[in-house]
Coordinates of C-alpha atoms (C1' of nucleotides) in Angstrom, one line a residue:
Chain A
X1 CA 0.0 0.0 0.0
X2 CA 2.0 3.0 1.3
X3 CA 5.6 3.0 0.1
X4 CA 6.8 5.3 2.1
X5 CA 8.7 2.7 4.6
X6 CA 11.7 3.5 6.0
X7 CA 14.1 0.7 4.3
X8 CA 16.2 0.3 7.2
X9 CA 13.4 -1.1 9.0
X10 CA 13.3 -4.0 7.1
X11 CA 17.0 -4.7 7.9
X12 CA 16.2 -5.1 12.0
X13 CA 15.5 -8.4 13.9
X14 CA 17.3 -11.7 12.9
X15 CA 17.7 -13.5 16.5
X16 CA 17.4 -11.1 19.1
X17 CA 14.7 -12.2 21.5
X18 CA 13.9 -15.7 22.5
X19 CA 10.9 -15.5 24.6
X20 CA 8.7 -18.3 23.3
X21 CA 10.6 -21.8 23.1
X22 CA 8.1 -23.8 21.0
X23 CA 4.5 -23.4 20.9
X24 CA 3.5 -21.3 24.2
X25 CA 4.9 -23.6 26.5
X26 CA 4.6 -20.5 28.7
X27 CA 0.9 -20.4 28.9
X28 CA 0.6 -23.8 29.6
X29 CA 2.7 -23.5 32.8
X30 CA 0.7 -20.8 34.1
X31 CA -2.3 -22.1 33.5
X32 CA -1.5 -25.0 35.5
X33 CA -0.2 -22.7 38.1
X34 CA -3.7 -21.3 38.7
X35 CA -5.6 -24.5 38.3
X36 CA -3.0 -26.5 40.7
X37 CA -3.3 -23.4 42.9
X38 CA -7.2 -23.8 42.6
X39 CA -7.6 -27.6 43.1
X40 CA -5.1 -27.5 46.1
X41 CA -7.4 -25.0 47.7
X42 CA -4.8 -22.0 47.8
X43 CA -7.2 -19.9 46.2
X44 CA -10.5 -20.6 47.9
X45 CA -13.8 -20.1 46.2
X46 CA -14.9 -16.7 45.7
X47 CA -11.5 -15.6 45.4
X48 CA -11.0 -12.6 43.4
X49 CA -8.7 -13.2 40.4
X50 CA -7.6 -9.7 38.9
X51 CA -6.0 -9.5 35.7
X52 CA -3.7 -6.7 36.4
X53 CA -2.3 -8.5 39.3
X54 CA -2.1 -11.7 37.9
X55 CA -0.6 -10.4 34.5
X56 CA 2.1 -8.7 37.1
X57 CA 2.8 -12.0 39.0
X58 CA 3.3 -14.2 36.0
X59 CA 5.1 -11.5 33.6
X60 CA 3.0 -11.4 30.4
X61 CA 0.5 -9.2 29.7
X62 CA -3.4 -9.1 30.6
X63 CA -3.9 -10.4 27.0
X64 CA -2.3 -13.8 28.1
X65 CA -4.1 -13.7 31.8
X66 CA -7.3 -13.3 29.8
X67 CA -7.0 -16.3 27.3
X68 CA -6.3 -18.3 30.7
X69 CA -9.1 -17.5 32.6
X70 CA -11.7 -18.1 29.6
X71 CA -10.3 -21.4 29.5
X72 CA -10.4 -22.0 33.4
X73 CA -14.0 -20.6 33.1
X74 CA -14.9 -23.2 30.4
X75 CA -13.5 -25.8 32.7
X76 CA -15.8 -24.1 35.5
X77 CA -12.9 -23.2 37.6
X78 CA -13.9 -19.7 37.7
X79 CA -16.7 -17.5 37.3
X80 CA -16.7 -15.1 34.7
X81 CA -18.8 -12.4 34.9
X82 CA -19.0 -9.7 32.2
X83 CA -17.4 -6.6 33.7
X84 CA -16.8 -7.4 37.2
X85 CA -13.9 -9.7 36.6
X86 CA -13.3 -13.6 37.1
X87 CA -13.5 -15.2 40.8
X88 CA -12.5 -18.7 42.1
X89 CA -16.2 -20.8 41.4
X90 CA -18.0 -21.0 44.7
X91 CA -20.4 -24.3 43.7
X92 CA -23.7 -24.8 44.1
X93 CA -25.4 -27.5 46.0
X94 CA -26.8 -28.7 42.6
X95 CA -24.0 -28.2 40.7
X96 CA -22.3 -30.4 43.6
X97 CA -25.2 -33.1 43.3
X98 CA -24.9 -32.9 39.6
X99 CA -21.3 -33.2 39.3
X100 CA -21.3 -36.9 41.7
X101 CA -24.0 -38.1 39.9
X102 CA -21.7 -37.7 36.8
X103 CA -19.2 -38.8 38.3
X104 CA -21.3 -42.3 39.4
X105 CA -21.9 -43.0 35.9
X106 CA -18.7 -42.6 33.9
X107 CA -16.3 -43.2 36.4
X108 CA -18.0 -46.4 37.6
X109 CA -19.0 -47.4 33.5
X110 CA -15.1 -47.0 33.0
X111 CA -14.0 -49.7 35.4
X112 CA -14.6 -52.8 33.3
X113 CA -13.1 -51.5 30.2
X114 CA -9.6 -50.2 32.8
X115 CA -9.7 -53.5 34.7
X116 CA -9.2 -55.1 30.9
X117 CA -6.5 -52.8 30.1
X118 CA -4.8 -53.5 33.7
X119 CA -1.0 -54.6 33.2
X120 CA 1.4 -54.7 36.0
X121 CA 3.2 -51.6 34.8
X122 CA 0.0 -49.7 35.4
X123 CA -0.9 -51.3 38.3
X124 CA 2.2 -50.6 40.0
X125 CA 2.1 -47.0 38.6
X126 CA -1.3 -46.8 40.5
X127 CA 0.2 -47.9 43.9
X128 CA 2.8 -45.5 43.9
X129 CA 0.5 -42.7 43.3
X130 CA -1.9 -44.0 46.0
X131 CA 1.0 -44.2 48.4
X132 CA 2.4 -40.8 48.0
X133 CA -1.5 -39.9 48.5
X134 CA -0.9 -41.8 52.0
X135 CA 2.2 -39.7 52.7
X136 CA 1.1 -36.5 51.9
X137 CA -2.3 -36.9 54.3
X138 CA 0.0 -38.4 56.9
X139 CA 2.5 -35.4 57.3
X140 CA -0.4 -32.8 57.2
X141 CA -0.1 -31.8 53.6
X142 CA -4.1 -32.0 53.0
X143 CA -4.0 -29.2 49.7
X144 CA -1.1 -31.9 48.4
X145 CA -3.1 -34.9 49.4
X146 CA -6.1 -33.7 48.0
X147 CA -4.9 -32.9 44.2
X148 CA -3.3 -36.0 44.6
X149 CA -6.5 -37.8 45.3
X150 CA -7.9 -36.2 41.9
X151 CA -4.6 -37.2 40.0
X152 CA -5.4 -40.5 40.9
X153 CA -9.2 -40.7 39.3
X154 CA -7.6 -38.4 36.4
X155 CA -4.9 -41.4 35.9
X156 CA -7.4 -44.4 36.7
X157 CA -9.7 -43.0 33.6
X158 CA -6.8 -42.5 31.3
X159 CA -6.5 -45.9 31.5
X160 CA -9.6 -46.7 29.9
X161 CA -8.1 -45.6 26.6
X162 CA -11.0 -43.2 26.1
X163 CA -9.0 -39.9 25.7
X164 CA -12.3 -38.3 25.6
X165 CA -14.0 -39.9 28.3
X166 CA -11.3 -39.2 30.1
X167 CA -10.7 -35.7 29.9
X168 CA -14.4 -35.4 31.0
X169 CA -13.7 -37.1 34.6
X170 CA -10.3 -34.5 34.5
X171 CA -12.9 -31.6 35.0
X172 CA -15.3 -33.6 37.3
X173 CA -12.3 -33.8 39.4
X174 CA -11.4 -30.7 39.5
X175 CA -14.3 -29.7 40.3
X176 CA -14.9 -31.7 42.8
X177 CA -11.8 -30.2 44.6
X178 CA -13.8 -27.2 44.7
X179 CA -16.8 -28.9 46.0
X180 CA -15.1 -30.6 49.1
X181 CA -13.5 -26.9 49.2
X182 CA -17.1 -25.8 50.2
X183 CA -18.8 -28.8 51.4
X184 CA -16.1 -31.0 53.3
X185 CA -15.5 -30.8 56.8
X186 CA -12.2 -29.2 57.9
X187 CA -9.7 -32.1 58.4
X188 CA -11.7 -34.8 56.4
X189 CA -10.8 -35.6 53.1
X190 CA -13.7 -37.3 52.2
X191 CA -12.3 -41.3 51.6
X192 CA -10.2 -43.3 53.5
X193 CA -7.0 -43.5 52.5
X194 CA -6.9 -47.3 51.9
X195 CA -10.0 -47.0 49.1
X196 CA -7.4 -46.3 46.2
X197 CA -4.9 -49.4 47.2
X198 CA -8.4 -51.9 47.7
X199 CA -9.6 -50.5 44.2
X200 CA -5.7 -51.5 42.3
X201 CA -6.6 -54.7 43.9
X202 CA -9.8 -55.2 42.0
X203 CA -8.6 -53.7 39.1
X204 CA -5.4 -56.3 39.4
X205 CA -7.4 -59.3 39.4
X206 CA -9.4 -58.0 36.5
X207 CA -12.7 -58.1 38.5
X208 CA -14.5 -55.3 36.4
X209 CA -17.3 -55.8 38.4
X210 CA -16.3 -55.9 41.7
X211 CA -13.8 -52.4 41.2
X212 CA -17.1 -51.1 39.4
X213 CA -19.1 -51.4 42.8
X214 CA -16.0 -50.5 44.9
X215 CA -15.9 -47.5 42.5
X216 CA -19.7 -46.9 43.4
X217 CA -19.4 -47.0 47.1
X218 CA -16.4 -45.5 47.5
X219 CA -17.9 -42.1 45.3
X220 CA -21.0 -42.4 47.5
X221 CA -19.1 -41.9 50.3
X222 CA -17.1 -38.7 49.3
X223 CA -20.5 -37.4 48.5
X224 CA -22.1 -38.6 52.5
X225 CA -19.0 -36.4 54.2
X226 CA -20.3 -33.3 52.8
X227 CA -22.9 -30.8 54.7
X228 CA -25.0 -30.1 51.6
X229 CA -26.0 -26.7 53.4
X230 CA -25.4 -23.5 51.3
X231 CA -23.9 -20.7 53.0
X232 CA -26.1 -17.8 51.6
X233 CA -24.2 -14.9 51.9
X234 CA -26.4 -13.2 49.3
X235 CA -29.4 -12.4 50.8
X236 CA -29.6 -13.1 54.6
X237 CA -32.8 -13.4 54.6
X238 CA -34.0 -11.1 57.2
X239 CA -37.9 -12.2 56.8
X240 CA -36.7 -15.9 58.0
X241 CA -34.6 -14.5 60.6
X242 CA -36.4 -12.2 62.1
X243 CA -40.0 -11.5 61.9
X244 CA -43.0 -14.6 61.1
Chain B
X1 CA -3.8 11.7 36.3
X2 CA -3.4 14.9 33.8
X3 CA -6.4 17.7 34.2
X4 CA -5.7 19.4 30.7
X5 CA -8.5 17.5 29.3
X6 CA -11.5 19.3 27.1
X7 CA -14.5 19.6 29.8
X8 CA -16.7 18.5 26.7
X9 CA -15.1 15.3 26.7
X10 CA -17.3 14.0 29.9
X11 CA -20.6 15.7 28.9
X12 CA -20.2 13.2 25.7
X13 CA -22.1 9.7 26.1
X14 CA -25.4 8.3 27.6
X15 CA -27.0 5.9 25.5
X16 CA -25.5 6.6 22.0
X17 CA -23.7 4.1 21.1
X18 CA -25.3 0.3 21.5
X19 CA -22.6 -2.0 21.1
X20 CA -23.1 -4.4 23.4
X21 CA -26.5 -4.4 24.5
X22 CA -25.8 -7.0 28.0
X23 CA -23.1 -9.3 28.5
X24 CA -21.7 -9.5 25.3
X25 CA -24.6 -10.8 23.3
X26 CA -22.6 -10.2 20.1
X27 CA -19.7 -12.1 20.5
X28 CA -22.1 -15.3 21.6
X29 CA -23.6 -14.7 18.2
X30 CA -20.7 -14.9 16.3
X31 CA -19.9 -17.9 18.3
X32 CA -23.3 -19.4 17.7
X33 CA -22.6 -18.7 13.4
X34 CA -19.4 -19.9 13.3
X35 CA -20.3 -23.1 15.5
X36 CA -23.5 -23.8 13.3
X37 CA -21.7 -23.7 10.3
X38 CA -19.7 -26.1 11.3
X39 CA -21.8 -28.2 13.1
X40 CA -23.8 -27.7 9.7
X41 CA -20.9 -28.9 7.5
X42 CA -21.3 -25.6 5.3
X43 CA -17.3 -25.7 7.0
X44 CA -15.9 -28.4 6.3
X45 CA -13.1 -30.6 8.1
X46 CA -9.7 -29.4 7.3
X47 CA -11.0 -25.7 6.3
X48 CA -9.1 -22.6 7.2
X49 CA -10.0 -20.1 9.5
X50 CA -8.2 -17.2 8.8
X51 CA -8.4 -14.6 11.4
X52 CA -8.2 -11.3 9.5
X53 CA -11.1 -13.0 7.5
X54 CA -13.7 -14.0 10.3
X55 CA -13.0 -10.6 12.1
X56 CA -14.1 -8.8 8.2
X57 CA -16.6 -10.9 8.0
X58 CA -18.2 -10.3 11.5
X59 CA -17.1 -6.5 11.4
X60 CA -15.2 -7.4 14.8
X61 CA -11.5 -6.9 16.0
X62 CA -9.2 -9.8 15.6
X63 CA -9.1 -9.9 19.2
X64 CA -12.7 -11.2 19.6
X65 CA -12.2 -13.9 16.8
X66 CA -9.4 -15.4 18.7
X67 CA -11.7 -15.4 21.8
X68 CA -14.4 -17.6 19.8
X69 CA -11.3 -19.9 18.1
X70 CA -10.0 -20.6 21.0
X71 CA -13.5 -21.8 22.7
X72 CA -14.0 -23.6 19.9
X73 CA -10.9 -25.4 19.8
X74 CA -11.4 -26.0 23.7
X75 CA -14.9 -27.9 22.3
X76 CA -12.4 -29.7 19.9
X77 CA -14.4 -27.8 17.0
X78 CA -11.8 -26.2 15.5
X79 CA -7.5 -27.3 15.7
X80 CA -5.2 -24.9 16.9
X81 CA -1.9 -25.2 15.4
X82 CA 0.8 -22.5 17.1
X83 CA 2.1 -20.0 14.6
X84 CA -0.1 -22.2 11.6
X85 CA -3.8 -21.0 12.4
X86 CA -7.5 -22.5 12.8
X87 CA -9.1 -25.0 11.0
X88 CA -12.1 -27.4 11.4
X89 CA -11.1 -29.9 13.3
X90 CA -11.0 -33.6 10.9
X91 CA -11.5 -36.3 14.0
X92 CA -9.5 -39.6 13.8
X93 CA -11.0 -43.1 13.5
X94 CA -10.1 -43.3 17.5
X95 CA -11.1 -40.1 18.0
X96 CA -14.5 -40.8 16.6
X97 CA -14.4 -44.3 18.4
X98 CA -14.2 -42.7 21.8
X99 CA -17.1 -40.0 21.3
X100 CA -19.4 -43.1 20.5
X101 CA -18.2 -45.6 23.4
X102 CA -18.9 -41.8 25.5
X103 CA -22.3 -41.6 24.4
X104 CA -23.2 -45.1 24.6
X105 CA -22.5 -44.6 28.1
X106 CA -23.6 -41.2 29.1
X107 CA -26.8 -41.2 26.8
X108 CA -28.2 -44.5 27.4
X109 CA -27.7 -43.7 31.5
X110 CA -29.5 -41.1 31.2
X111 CA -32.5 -42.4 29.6
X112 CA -34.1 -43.9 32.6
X113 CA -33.6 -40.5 34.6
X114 CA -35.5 -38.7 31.3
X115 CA -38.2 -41.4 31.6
X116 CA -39.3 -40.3 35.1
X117 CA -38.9 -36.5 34.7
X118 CA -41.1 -36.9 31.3
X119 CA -44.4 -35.0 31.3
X120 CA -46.6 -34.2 28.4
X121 CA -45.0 -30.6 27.7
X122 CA -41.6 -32.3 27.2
X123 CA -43.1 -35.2 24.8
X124 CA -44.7 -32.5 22.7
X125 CA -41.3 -30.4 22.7
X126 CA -39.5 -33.5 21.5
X127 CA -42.0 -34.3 19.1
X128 CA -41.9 -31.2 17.6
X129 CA -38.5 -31.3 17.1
X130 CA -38.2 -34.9 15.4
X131 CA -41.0 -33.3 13.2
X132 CA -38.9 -31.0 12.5
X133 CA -35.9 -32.8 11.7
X134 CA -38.0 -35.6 9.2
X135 CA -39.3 -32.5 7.4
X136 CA -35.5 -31.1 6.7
X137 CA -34.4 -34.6 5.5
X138 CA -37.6 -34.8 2.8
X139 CA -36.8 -31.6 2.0
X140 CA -33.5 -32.3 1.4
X141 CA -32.0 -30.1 3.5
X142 CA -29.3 -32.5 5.1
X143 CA -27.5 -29.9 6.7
X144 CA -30.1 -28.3 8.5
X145 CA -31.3 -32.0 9.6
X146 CA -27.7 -32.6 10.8
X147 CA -28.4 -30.0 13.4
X148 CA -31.8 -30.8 14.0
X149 CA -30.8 -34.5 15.4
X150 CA -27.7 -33.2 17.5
X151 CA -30.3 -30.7 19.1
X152 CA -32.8 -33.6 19.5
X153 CA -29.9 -35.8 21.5
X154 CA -29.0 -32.7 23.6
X155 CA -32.3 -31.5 24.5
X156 CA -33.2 -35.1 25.1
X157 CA -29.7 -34.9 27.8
X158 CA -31.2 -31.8 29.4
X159 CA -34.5 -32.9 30.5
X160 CA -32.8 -35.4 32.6
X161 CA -31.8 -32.0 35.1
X162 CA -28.3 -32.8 35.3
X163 CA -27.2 -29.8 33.5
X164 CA -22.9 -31.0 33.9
X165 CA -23.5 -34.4 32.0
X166 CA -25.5 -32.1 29.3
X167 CA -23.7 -30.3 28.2
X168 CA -21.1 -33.8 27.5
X169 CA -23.6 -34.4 25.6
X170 CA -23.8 -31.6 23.9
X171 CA -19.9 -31.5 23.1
X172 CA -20.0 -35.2 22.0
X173 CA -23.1 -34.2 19.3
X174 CA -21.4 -31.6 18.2
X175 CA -18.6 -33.6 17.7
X176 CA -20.5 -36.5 16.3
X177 CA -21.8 -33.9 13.3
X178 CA -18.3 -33.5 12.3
X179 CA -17.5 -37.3 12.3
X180 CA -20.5 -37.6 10.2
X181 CA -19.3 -35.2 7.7
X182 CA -15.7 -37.6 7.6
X183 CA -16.9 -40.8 8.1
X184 CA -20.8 -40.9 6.5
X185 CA -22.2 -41.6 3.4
X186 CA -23.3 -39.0 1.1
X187 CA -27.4 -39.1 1.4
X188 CA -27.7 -40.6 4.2
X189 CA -27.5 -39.5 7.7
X190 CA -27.0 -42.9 9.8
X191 CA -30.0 -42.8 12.0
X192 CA -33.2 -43.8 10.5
X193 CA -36.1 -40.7 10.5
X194 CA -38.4 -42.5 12.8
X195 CA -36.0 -43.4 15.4
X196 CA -36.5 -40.2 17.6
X197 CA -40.1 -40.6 17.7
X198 CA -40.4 -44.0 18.4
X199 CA -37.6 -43.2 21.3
X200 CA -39.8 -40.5 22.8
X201 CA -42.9 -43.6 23.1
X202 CA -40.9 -45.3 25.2
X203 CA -40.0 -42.2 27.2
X204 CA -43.3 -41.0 27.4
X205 CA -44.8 -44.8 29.1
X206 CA -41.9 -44.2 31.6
X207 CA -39.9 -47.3 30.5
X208 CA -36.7 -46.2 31.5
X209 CA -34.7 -49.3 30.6
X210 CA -36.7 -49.7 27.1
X211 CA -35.6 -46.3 26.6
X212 CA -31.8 -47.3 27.1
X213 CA -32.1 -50.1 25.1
X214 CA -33.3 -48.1 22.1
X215 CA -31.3 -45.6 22.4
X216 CA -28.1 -48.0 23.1
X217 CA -29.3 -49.9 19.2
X218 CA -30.0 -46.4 17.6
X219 CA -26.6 -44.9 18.5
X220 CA -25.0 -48.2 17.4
X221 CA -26.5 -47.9 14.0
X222 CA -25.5 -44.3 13.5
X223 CA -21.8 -45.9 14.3
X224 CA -22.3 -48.8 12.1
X225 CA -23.2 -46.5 8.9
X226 CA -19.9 -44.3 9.1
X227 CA -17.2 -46.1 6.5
X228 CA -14.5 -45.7 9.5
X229 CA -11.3 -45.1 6.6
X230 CA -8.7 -42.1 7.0
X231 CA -7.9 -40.6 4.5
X232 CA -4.3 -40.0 5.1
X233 CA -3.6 -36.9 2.8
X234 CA -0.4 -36.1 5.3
X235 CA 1.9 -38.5 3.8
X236 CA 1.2 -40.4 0.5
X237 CA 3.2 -43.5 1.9
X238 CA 5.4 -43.6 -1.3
X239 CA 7.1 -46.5 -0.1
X240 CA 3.7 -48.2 0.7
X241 CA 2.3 -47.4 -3.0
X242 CA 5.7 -48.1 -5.2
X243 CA 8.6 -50.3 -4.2
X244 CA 8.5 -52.9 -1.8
Chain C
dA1 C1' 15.9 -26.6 -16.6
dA2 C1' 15.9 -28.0 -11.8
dT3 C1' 17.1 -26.8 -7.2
dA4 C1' 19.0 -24.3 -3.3
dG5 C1' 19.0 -20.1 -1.2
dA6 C1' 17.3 -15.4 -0.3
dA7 C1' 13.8 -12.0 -0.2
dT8 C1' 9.0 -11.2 0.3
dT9 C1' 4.5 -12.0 1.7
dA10 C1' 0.9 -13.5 4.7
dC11 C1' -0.4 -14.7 8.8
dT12 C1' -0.4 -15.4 13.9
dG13 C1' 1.3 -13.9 18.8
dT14 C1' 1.7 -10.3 22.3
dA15 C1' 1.6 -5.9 24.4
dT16 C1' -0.3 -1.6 24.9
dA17 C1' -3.4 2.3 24.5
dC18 C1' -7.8 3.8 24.9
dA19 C1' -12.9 3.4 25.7
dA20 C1' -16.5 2.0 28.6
dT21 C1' -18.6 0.7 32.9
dA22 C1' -19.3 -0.5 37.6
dA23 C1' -17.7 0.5 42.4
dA24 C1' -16.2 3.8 45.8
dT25 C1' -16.1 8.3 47.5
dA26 C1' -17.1 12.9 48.3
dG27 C1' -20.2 16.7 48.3
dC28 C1' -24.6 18.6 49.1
dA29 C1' -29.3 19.2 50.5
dG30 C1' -33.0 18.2 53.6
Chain D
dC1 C1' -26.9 13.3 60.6
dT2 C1' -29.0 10.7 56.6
dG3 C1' -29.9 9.9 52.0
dC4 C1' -29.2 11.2 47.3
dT5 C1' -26.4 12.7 43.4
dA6 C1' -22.0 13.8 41.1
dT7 C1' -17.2 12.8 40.6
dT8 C1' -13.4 10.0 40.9
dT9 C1' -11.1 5.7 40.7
dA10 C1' -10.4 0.9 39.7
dT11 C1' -10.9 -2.6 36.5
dT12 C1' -12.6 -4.8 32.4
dG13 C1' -13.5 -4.8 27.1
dT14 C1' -11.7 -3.9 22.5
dA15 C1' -8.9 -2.4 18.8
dT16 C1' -4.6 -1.7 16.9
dA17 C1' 0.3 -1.6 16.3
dC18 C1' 4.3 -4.1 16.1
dA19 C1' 7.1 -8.3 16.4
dG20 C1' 8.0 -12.9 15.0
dT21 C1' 7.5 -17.0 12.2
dA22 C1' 6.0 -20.1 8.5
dA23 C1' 4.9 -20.1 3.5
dT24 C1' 5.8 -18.5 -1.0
dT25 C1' 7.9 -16.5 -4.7
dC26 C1' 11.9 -15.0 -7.0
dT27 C1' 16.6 -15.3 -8.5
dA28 C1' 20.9 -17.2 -9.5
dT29 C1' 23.9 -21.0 -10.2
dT30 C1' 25.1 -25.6 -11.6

DNA sequence: AATAGAATTACTGTATACAATAAATAGCAG
DNA sequence: CTGCTATTTATTGTATACAGTAATTCTATT
């Protein structure tokens, strides 16, 4: 169009800055900064995540903060609303409900298909996870213990070989860090810690079945620790509390 | 910061411009378009999506394109390839394995919680739709029925009231319409016309597990009609084709 | 004429500047 | 002193400019 360039501006770059290595490795690692940070309970529900600051911590620019948080909003990590900025999701008691119900039906329809595909390499891979699990809830580490405990169902479902089916019990998980976030009692994770290393047992013997109503049981009973009761700090209702 | 500013300046706005009426309405639009179209086959697996090219198209920024790109590559609609672009996502042979053994298992669970929360304003809904849909294919408008039946599925996945495993559903139809376009046969969609209908009969007695078993056969024959051979256009395996 | 290499083009990646809006605060009247 | 309105401030939304890289075209050499 306009040839009115200055021609030494063509002669610049060459090799100057090396920022990006390959693809944006970069993003990825702060993304799963936040979402670690998220599912380990650092950043409680309701958090405030503001885009200046974050864009500050990390070193990039809001541009890069904002692709991030779209994509942890899609996941349901965080809230999103137009104007007012994204927040750590505080659940619902439905979305809760919902979310183990889900959770009942393709984590539990998954267990035949992984107790086929059960080799001793994965079994053994299993143990170790389930054992540093042990560790980390025996030395007081419960954030650690309880990404760890999602890791677990994350890797258990990848061995399905359904990359898709898989991916969907990834964000159940996660989410369901959030829930017991809410939900749990303090000091309570939820499962014993023995559950994981009696399911590799199951799965071992290549008892389908029997890890399927393991599975079952031992979802129902992450879901029976919770107090289902919604802290409404929206409207207090002052009709209820007062006057009748 | 710096007072020297013309006092005009404030007096200006109000309600002149209307950009964005709430939220941002517009950019779900544009979302909705693109993702139709695709959805839709009018864009078909492998096309380019050229960023300087949606935002003329839309009369938006690039900035919002990339917003909608990457959502729809999160939905596995589009690919993103670093530094290379968008382009409609072409699924694998696995690929399109996996989102059928996913909805073998999510959809046909669901059916028997559909069954119980059926009334007579959701049977006429889905009847209307399946209408609908038979009306597009003697039409012959394929495209439009495409959409028709992935809305069915979804809609069908709502009324159960777990809104989570939903929208699963609604990712793995959406999906499923692009393995069609791949995988079908010209002319022919892979699910008889009558299907839906006869599906929402079942529903509508409140057999639940008649339901599941319908829908588990109708979802096979969909995956039985697809011709499951790659293309491989990547490399044309000279050494395969000549010598040996 | 075919091929390697260099220049150009076309496109994506990122930061920044500016516009718009909601929240917070201050000023003012009753 | 209380409640309402105006101003300021903080923060998000969007476009644009520029940098960087892959693809393409052009040129020169064997």
């Amino acid at each position: 169009m306009s040839d009115a360039q200055a021609p030494e501006k063509r002669r610049a770059p060459a090799k100057e800055v090396k920022n990006s290595k390959e693809g944006d490795e970069r993003h990825d690692a702060i993304y799963r900064s936040v979402s670690d940070a998220i599912v380990e309970q650092r950043l409680k529900p309701g958090a405030r995540l503001r885009e200046d600051a974050l864009a500050d911590v990390f070193g990039i620019s809001r541009t890069g903060i904002r692709k991030i948080l779209q994509r942890l909003a899609l996941e349901q990590l965080v809230t999103l609303i137009p104007r007012r900025g994204a927040s750590v999701t505080r659940p619902t008691a439905d979305e809760a409900k919902d979310v183990f119900v889900a959770r009942q039906l393709i984590e539990c329809g998954l267990m035949p298909d992984v107790a086929r595909r059960m080799g001793e390499k994965e079994a053994a891979e299993l143990r170790e996870m389930a054992r540093q699990e042990r560790q980390a809830l025996r030395s007081g580490q419960q954030s650690v213990a309880i990404r760890l405990s999602a890791d677990f169902h994350v890797r258990l479902a990848q061995l399905s070989g359904n990359a898709t089916l898989a991916e969907f019990v990834e964000r159940l998980c996660s989410r369901s860090s959030l829930i017991l976030a809410v939900y749990g009692h303090r000091g309570h994770l939820g499962c014993e810690s023995h559950d994981h290393d009696d399911l590799i047992g199951y799965l071992e013997t290549g008892n389908g079945e029997r890890a399927k109503a393991f599975m079952s049981r031992h979802l129902k009973a992450i879901e029976a620790s919770l107090s289902m009761v919604e802290e409404e700090e929206n409207v207090p209702d002052l009709q209820q509390i007062f006057g009748g």
